Short mmCIF file of C-alpha atoms and ligand atoms in Angstrom, two decimals:
data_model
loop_
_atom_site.label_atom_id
_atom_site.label_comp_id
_atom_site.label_asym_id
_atom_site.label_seq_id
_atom_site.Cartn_x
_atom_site.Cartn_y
_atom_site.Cartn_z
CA UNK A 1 28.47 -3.24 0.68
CA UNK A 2 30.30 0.13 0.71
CA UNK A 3 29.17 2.68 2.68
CA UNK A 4 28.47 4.96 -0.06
CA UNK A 5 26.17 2.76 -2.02
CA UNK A 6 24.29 1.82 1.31
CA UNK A 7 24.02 5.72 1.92
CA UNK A 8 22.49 5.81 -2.09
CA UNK A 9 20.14 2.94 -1.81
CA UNK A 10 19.00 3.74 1.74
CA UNK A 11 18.67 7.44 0.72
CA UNK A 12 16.42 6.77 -1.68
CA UNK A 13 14.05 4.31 0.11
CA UNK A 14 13.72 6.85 2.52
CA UNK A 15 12.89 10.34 0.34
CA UNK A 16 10.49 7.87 -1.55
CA UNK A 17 8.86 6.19 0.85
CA UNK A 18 9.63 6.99 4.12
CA UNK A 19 11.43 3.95 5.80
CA UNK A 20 14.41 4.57 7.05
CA UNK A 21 16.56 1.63 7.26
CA UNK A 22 19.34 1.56 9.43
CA UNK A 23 22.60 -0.15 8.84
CA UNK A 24 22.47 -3.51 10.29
CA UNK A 25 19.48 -3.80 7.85
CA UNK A 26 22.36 -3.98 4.87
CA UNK A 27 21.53 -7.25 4.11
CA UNK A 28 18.13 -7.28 3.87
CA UNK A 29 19.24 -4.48 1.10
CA UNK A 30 21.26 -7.03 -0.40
CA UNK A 31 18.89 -9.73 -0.73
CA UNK A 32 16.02 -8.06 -1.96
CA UNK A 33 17.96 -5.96 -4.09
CA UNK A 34 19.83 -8.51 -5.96
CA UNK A 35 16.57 -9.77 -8.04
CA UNK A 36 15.96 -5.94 -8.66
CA UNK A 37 19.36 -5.32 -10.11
CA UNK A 38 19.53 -8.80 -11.99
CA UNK A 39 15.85 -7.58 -13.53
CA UNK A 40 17.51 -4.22 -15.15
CA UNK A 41 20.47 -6.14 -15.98
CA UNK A 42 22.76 -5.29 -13.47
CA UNK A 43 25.29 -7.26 -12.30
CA UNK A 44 25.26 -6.34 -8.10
CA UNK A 45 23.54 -4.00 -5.94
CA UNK A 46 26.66 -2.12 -6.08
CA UNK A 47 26.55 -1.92 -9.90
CA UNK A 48 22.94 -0.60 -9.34
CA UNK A 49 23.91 1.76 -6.82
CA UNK A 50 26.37 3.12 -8.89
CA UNK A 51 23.36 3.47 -11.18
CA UNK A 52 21.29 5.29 -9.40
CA UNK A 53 24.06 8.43 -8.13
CA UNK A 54 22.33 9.76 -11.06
CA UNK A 55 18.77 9.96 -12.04
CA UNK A 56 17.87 6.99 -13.23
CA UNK A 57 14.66 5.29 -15.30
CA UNK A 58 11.85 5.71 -12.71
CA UNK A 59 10.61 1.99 -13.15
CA UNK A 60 14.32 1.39 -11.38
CA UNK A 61 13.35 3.27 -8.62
CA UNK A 62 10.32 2.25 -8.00
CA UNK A 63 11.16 -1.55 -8.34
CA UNK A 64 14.43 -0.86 -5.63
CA UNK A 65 11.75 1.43 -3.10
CA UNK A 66 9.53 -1.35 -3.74
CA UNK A 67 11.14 -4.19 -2.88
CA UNK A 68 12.05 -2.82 0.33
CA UNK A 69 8.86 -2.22 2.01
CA UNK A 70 7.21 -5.31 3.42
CA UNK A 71 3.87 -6.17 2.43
CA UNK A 72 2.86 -8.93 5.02
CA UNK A 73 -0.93 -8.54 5.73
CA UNK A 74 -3.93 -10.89 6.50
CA UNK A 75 -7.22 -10.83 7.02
CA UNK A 76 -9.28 -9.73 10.22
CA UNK A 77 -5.38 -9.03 11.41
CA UNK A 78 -5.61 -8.08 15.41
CA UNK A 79 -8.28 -9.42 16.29
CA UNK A 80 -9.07 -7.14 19.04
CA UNK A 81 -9.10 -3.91 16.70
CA UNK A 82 -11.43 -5.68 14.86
CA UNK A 83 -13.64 -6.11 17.72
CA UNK A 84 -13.56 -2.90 18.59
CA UNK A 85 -14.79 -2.21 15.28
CA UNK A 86 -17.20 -3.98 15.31
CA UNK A 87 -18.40 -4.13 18.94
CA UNK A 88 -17.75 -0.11 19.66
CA UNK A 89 -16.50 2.07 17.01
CA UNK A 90 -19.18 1.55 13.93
CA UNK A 91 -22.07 1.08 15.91
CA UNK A 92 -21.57 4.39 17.35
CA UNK A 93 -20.88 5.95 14.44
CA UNK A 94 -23.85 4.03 11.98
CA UNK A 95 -25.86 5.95 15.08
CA UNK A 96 -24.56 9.43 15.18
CA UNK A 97 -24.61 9.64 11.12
CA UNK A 98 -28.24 8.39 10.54
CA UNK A 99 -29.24 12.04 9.86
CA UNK A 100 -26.22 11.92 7.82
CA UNK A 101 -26.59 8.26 6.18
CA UNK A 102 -23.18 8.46 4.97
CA UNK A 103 -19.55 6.73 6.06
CA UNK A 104 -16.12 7.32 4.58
CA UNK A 105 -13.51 4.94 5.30
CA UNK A 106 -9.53 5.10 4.78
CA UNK A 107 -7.36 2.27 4.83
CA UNK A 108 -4.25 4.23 4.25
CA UNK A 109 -1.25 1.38 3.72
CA UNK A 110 -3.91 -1.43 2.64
CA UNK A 111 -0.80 -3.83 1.29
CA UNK A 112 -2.81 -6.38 -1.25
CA UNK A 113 -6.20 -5.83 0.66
CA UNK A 114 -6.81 -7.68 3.54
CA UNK A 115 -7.40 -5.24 5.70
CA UNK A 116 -10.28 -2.90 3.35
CA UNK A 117 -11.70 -5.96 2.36
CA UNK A 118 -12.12 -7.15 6.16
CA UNK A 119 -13.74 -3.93 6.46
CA UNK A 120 -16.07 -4.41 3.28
CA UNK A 121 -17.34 -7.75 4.98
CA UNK A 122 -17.94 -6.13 8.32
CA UNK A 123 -19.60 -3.70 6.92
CA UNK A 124 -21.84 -6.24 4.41
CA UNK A 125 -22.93 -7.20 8.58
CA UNK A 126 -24.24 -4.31 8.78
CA UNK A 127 -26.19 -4.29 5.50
CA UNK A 128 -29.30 -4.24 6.32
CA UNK A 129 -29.33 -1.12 8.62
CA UNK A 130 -26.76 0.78 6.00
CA UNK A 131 -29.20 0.57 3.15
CA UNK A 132 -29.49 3.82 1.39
CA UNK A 133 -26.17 4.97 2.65
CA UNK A 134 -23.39 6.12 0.90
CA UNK A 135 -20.38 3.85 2.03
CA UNK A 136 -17.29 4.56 0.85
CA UNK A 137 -13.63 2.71 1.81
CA UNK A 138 -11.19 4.26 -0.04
CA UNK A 139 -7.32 2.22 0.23
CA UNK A 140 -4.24 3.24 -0.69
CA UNK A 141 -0.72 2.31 -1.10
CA UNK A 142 2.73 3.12 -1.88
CA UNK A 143 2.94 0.27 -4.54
CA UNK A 144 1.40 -0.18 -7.83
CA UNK A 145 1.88 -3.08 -8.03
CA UNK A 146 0.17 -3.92 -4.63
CA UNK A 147 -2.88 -2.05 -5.79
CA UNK A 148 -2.83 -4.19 -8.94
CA UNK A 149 -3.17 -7.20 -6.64
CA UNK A 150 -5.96 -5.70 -4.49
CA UNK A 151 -8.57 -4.79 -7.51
CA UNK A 152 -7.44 -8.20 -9.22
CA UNK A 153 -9.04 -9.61 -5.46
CA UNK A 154 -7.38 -13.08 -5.75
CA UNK A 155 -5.71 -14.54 -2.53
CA UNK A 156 -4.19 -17.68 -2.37
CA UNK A 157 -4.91 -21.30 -0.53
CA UNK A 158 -2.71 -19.89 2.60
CA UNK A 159 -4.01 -16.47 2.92
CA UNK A 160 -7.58 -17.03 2.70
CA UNK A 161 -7.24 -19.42 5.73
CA UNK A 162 -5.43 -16.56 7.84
CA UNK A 163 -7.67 -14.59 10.20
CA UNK A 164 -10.95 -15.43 7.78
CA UNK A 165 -13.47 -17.12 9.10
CA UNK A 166 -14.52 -20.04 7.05
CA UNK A 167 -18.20 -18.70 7.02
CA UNK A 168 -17.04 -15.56 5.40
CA UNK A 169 -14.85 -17.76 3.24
CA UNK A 170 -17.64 -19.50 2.03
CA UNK A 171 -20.09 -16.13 1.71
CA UNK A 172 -17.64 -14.25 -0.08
CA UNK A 173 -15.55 -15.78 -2.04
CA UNK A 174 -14.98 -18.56 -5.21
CA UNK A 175 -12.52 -20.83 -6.43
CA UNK A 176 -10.11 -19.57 -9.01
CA UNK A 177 -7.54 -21.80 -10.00
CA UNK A 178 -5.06 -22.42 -7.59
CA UNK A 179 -7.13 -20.04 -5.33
CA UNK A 180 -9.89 -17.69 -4.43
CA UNK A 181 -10.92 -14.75 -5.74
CA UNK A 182 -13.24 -12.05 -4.03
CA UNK A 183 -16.64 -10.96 -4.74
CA UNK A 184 -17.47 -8.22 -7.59
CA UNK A 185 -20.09 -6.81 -4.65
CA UNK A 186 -16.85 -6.40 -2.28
CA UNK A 187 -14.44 -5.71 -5.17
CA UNK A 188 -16.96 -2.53 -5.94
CA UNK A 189 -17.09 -1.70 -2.38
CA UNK A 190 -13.15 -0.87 -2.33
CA UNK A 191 -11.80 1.88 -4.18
CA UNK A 192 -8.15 0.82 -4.26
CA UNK A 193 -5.57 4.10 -5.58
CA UNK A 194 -1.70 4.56 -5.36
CA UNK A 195 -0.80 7.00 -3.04
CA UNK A 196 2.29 8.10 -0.69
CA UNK A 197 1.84 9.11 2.40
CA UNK A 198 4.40 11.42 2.29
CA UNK A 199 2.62 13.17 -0.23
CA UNK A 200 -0.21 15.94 0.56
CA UNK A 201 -3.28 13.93 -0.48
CA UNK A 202 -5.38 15.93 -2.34
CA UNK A 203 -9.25 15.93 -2.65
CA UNK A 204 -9.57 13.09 0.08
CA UNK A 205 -12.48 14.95 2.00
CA UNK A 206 -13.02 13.97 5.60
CA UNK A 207 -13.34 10.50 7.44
CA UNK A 208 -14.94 8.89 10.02
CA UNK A 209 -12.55 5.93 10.42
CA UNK A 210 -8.98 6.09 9.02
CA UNK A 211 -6.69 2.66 9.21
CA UNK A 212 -3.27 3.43 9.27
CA UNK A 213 -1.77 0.02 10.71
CA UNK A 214 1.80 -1.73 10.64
CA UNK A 215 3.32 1.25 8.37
CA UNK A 216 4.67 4.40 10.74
CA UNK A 217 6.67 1.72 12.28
CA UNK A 218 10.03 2.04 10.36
CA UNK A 219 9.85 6.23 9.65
CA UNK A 220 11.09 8.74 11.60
CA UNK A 221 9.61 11.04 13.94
CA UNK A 222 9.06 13.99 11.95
CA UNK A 223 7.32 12.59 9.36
CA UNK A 224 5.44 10.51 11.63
CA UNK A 225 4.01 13.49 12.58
CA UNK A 226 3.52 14.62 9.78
CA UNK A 227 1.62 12.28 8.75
CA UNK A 228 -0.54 11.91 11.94
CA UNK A 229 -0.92 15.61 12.01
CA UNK A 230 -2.74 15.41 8.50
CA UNK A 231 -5.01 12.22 9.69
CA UNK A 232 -6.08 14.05 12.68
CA UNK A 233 -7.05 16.66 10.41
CA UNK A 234 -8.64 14.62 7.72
CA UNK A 235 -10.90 12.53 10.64
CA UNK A 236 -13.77 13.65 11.97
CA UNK A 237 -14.71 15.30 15.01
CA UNK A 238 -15.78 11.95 16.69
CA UNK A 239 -13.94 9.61 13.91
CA UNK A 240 -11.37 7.49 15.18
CA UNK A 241 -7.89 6.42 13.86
CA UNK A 242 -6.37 2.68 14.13
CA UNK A 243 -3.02 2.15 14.11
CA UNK A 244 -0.91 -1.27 15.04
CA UNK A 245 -1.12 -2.54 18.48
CA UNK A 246 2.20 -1.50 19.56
CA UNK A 247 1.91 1.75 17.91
CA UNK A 248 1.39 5.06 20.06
CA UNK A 249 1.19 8.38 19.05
CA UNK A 250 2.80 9.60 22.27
CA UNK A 251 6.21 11.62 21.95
CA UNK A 252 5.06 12.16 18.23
CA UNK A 253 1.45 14.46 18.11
CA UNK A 254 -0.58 16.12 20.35
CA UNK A 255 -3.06 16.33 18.14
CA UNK A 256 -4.79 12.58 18.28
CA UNK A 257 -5.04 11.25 21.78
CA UNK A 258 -5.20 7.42 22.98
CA UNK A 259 -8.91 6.03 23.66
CA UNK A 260 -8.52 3.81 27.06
CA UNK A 261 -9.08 0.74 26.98
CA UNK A 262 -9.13 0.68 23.27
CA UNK A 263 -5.64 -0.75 22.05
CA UNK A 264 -5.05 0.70 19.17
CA UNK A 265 -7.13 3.56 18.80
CA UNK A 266 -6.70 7.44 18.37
CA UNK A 267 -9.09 10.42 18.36
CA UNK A 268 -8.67 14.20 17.09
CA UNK A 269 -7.78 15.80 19.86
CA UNK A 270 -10.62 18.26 20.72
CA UNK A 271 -9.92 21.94 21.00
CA UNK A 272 -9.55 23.68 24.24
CA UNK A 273 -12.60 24.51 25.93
CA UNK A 274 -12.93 28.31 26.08
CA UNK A 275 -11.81 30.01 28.81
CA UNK A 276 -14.16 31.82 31.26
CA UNK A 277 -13.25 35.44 31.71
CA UNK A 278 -11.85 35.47 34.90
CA UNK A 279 -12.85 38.56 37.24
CA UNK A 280 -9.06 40.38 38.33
CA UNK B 1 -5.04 -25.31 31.97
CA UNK B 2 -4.06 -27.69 29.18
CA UNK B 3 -6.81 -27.96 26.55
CA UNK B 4 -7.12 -31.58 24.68
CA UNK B 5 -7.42 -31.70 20.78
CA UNK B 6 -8.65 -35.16 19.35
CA UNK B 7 -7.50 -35.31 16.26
CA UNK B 8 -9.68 -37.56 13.96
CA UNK B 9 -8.00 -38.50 10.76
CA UNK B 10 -7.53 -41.80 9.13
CA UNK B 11 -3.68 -40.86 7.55
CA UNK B 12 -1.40 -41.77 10.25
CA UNK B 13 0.77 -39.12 8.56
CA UNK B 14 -1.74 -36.26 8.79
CA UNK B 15 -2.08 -37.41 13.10
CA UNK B 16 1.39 -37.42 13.57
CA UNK B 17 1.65 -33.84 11.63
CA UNK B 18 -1.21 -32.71 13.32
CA UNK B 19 -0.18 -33.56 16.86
CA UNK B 20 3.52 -32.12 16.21
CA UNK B 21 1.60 -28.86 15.28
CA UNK B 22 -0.51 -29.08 18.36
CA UNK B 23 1.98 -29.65 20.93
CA UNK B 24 4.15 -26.48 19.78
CA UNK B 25 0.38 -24.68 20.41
CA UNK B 26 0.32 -25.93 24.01
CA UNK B 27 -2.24 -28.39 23.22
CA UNK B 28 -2.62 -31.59 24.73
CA UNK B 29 -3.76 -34.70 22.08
CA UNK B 30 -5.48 -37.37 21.58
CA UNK B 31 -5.86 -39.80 18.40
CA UNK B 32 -8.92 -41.15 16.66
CA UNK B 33 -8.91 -43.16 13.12
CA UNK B 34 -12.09 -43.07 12.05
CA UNK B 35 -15.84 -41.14 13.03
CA UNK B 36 -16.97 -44.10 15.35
CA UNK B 37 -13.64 -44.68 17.06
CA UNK B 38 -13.34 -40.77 18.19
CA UNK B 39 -17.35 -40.58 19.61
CA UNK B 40 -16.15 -43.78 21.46
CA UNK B 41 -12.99 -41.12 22.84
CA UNK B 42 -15.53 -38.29 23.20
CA UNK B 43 -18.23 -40.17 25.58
CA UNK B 44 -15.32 -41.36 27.31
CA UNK B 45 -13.81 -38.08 27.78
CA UNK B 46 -15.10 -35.01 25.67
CA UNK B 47 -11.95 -33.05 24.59
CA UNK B 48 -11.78 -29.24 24.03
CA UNK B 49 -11.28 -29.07 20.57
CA UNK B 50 -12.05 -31.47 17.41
CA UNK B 51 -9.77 -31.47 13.99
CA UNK B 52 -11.73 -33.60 12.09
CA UNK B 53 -10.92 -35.13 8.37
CA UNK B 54 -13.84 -35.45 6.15
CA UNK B 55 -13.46 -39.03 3.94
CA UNK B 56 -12.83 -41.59 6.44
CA UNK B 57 -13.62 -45.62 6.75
CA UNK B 58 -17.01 -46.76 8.64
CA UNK B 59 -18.15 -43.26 9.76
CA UNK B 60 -17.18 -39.76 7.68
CA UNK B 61 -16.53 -36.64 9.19
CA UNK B 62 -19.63 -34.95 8.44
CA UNK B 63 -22.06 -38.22 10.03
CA UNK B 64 -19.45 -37.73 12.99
CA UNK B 65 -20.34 -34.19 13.96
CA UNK B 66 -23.85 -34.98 13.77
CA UNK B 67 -23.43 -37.83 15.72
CA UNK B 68 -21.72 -35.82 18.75
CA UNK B 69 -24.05 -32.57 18.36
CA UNK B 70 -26.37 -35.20 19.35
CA UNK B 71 -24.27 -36.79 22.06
CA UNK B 72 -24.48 -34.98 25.83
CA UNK B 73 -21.63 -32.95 26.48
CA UNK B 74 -21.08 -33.08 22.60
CA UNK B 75 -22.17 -29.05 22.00
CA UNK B 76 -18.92 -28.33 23.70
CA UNK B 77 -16.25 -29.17 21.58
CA UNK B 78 -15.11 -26.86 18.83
CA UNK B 79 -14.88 -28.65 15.79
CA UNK B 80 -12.81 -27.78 13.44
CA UNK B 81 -12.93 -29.74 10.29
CA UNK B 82 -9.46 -30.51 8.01
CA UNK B 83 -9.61 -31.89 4.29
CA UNK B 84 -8.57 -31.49 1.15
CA UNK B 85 -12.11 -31.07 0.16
CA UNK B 86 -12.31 -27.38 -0.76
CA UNK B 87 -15.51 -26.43 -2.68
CA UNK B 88 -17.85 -23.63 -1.11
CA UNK B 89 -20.69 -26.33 -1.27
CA UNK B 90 -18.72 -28.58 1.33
CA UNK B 91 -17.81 -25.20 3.60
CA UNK B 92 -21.46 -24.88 3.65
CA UNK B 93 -22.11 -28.12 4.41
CA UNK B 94 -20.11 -28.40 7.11
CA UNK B 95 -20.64 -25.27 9.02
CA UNK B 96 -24.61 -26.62 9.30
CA UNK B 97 -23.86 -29.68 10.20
CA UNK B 98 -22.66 -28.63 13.39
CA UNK B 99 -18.76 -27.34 12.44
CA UNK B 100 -16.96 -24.60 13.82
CA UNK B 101 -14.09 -23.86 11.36
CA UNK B 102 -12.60 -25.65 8.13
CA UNK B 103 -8.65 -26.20 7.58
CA UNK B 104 -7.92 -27.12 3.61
CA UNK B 105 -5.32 -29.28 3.43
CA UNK B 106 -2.08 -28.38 2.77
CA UNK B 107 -2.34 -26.10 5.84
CA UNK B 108 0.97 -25.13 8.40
CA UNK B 109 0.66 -24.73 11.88
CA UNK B 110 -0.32 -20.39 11.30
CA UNK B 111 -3.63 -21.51 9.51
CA UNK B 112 -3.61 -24.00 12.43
CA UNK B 113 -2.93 -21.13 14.83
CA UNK B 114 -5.33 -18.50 13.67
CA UNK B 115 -7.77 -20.78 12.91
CA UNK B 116 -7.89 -22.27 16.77
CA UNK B 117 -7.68 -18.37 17.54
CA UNK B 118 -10.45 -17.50 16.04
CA UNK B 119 -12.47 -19.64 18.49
CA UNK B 120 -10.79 -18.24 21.34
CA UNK B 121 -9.13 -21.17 21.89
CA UNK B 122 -5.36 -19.42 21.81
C1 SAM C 301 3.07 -4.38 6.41
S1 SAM C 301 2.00 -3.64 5.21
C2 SAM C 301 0.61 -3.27 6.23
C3 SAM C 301 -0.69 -3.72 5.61
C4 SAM C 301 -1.92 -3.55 6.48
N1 SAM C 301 -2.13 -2.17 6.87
C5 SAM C 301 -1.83 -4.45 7.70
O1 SAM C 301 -1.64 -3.93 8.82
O2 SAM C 301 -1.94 -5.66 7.57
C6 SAM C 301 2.78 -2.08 4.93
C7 SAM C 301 2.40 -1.40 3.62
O3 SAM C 301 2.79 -0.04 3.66
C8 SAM C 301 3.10 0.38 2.37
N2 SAM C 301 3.90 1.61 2.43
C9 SAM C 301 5.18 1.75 2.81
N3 SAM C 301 5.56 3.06 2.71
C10 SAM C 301 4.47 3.73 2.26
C11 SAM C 301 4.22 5.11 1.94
N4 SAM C 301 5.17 6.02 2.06
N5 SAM C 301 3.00 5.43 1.48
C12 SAM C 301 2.02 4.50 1.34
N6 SAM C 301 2.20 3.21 1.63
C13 SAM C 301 3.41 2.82 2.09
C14 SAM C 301 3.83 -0.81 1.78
O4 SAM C 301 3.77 -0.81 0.35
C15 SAM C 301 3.07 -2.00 2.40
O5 SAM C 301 2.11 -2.50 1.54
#
């Protein structure tokens, strides 16, 4: 591929969605670029390249920025942030809001659902002491098409049997053709919406827990933190943020800092305690 | 050290897929054909972990579990059950009959993975 079309192609993943993709990655361009440009009839990535110099239909756009993010996700995924979850970070919250009786939840890059969904059932757990609350998980992600996928709430034979427990299998779920579709209790539970985290999100409100896992990975720094800066300020005094297990925060914000012993997990920095007048 | 998997399964097929899978999980395994041949390997010596087909000659996989939960020793194992049977209702039955997990057949050695990781057994 020529440099210039790389530079196009790569240019406009990143301004749209925030993965930058370095040059050895040219043929993962190529191959999941070549369906795209066959789709809108052209001929190579080059040709669609070419294309795209100027502005071009935004369905092509979206289908090329598309196509290169990956959507790999499964349920319960890392188990131990799960655990913490549900072994640390809910039951302290479920106490400290009972005045309150009210939880907001963000799974901000929630792919085709796995991850609010394993969130719904934990929370379904938890039922009994949550009555009369007002839940909410809100998830959101760059593609459309993945959040077409997440309210439709049907996984196939092979995902359902990654990271679900059969019990919860069983409880949640029925057969739909070739696979299994989701509950309408959990499907109501989720409030799936398109959104890009580079944009400012507007009218979000505040949240105790916000999941932001497997997605920072692949941007750069600056709008890393960016984009961390805004969580920490979206979260809660004593809300926590997830991100991947081998995602830090360090070098990137001071404004979330590591819980230890908790892999994974981010607080909002609190502010700095005043300072005592000091006698000269 | 080494945890042993009997696998219980009347397709010699599904065993020698099954064990392949296994091994590349660091599991040791042994081989049953039927429900009444693998309690005979299990009050011998009671292995770590159970995959366990469903329709099977002379004793099923559900009459099987039963039969160890009974057994002494025979709380231990997990059991995880494998079959193309896929309805909710056989899930169900399953898990209260004394199951830990259920595989649906096809599966690939991830479902194997995360299912055997799920018990803490990986
Ligand atoms: C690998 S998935 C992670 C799914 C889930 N969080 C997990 O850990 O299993 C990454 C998701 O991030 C989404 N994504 C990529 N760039 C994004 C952006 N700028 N705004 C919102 N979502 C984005 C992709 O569409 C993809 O579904």
């Amino acid at each position: 591929m020529r440099d210039e079309a790389f530079t196009v192609l790569s240019q406009l993943v990143r301004d749209r969605s925030g993965l930058v993709l370095a040059r050895d990655k040219e043929y993962l361009l190529e191959s999941r670029l070549t369906p795209v440009a066959r789709k809108h009839n052209y001929m190579t990535v080059e040709e669609l390249a070419q294309a795209l110099r100027r502005p071009a239909a935004p369905d092509v756009e979206r289908d090329v920025v598309e196509a290169m993010t990956t959507n790999e996700s499964f349920f319960f995924r890392d188990a131990s942030a799960f655990k913490v979850l549900r072994e640390t970070i809910f039951p302290a919250l479920i106490a400290a809001r009972s005045a309150k009786r009210e939880l907001r939840i963000w799974s901000a890059a929630c792919s085709s659902g796995q991850e609010p969904y394993s969130i719904a059932m934990m929370l379904d757990e938890n039922r009994a002491r949550l009555a009369g609350w007002r839940v909410e998980i809100l998830a959101t992600d760059l593609s459309t098409e993945m959040i077409a996928r997440c309210r439709a709430g049907v996984y196939s034979h092979f995902e359902v049997q990654r990271g679900l427990p059969a019990q919860l299998l069983a409880k949640h779920f029925a057969k739909s053709g070739d696979g299994w579709v989701i509950s309408p209790e959990l499907r109501k539970a989720v409030d799936f919406r398109p959104f890009n985290l580079l944009h400012e999100p507007a009218g979000f409100g505040a949240f105790d827990v916000i999941l932001c896992r497997n997605v920072l990975i692949y941007f750069d720094v600056d709008d890393k933190a960016k984009i961390l800066n805004r969580m920490a300020r979206m979260l809660a005094k004593d809300g926590a943020l997830l991100l991947g297990g081998a995602e830090t925060v360090l070098g990137v914000t001071d404004k979330l800092v590591h819980q230890s012993g908790l892999i994974g997990v981010f607080m909002p920095t609190p502010p700095p305690a005043p300072r005592l007048a000091t006698a000269s | 050290m080494t945890k042993t998997c009997l696998i219980v399964d009347d397709s010699r097929t599904m065993r020698s897929f099954a064990r392949i899978a296994l091994a590349k999980l660091g599991f040791a395994t042994e081989e049953a054909a039927d429900g009444s041949l693998a309690l005979e390997a299990c009050r011998r010596s009671m292995p770590e972990v159970i995959l366990l087909d469903w329709n099977m000659p002379n004793m099923n996989g559900i009459e099987f579990v039963k039969e160890l939960r009974q057994t002494p020793g025979g709380g231990r194992p997990i059991v995880l059950f494998c079959t193309t049977e896929n309805d909710v209702a056989r899930i169900v039955e399953a898990i209260d009959s004394g199951a830990d997990e259920y595989i649906m057949k096809p599966f690939d050695t991830d479902i194997l993975a995360s299912k055997l990781s799920l018990n803490g057994l990986i």
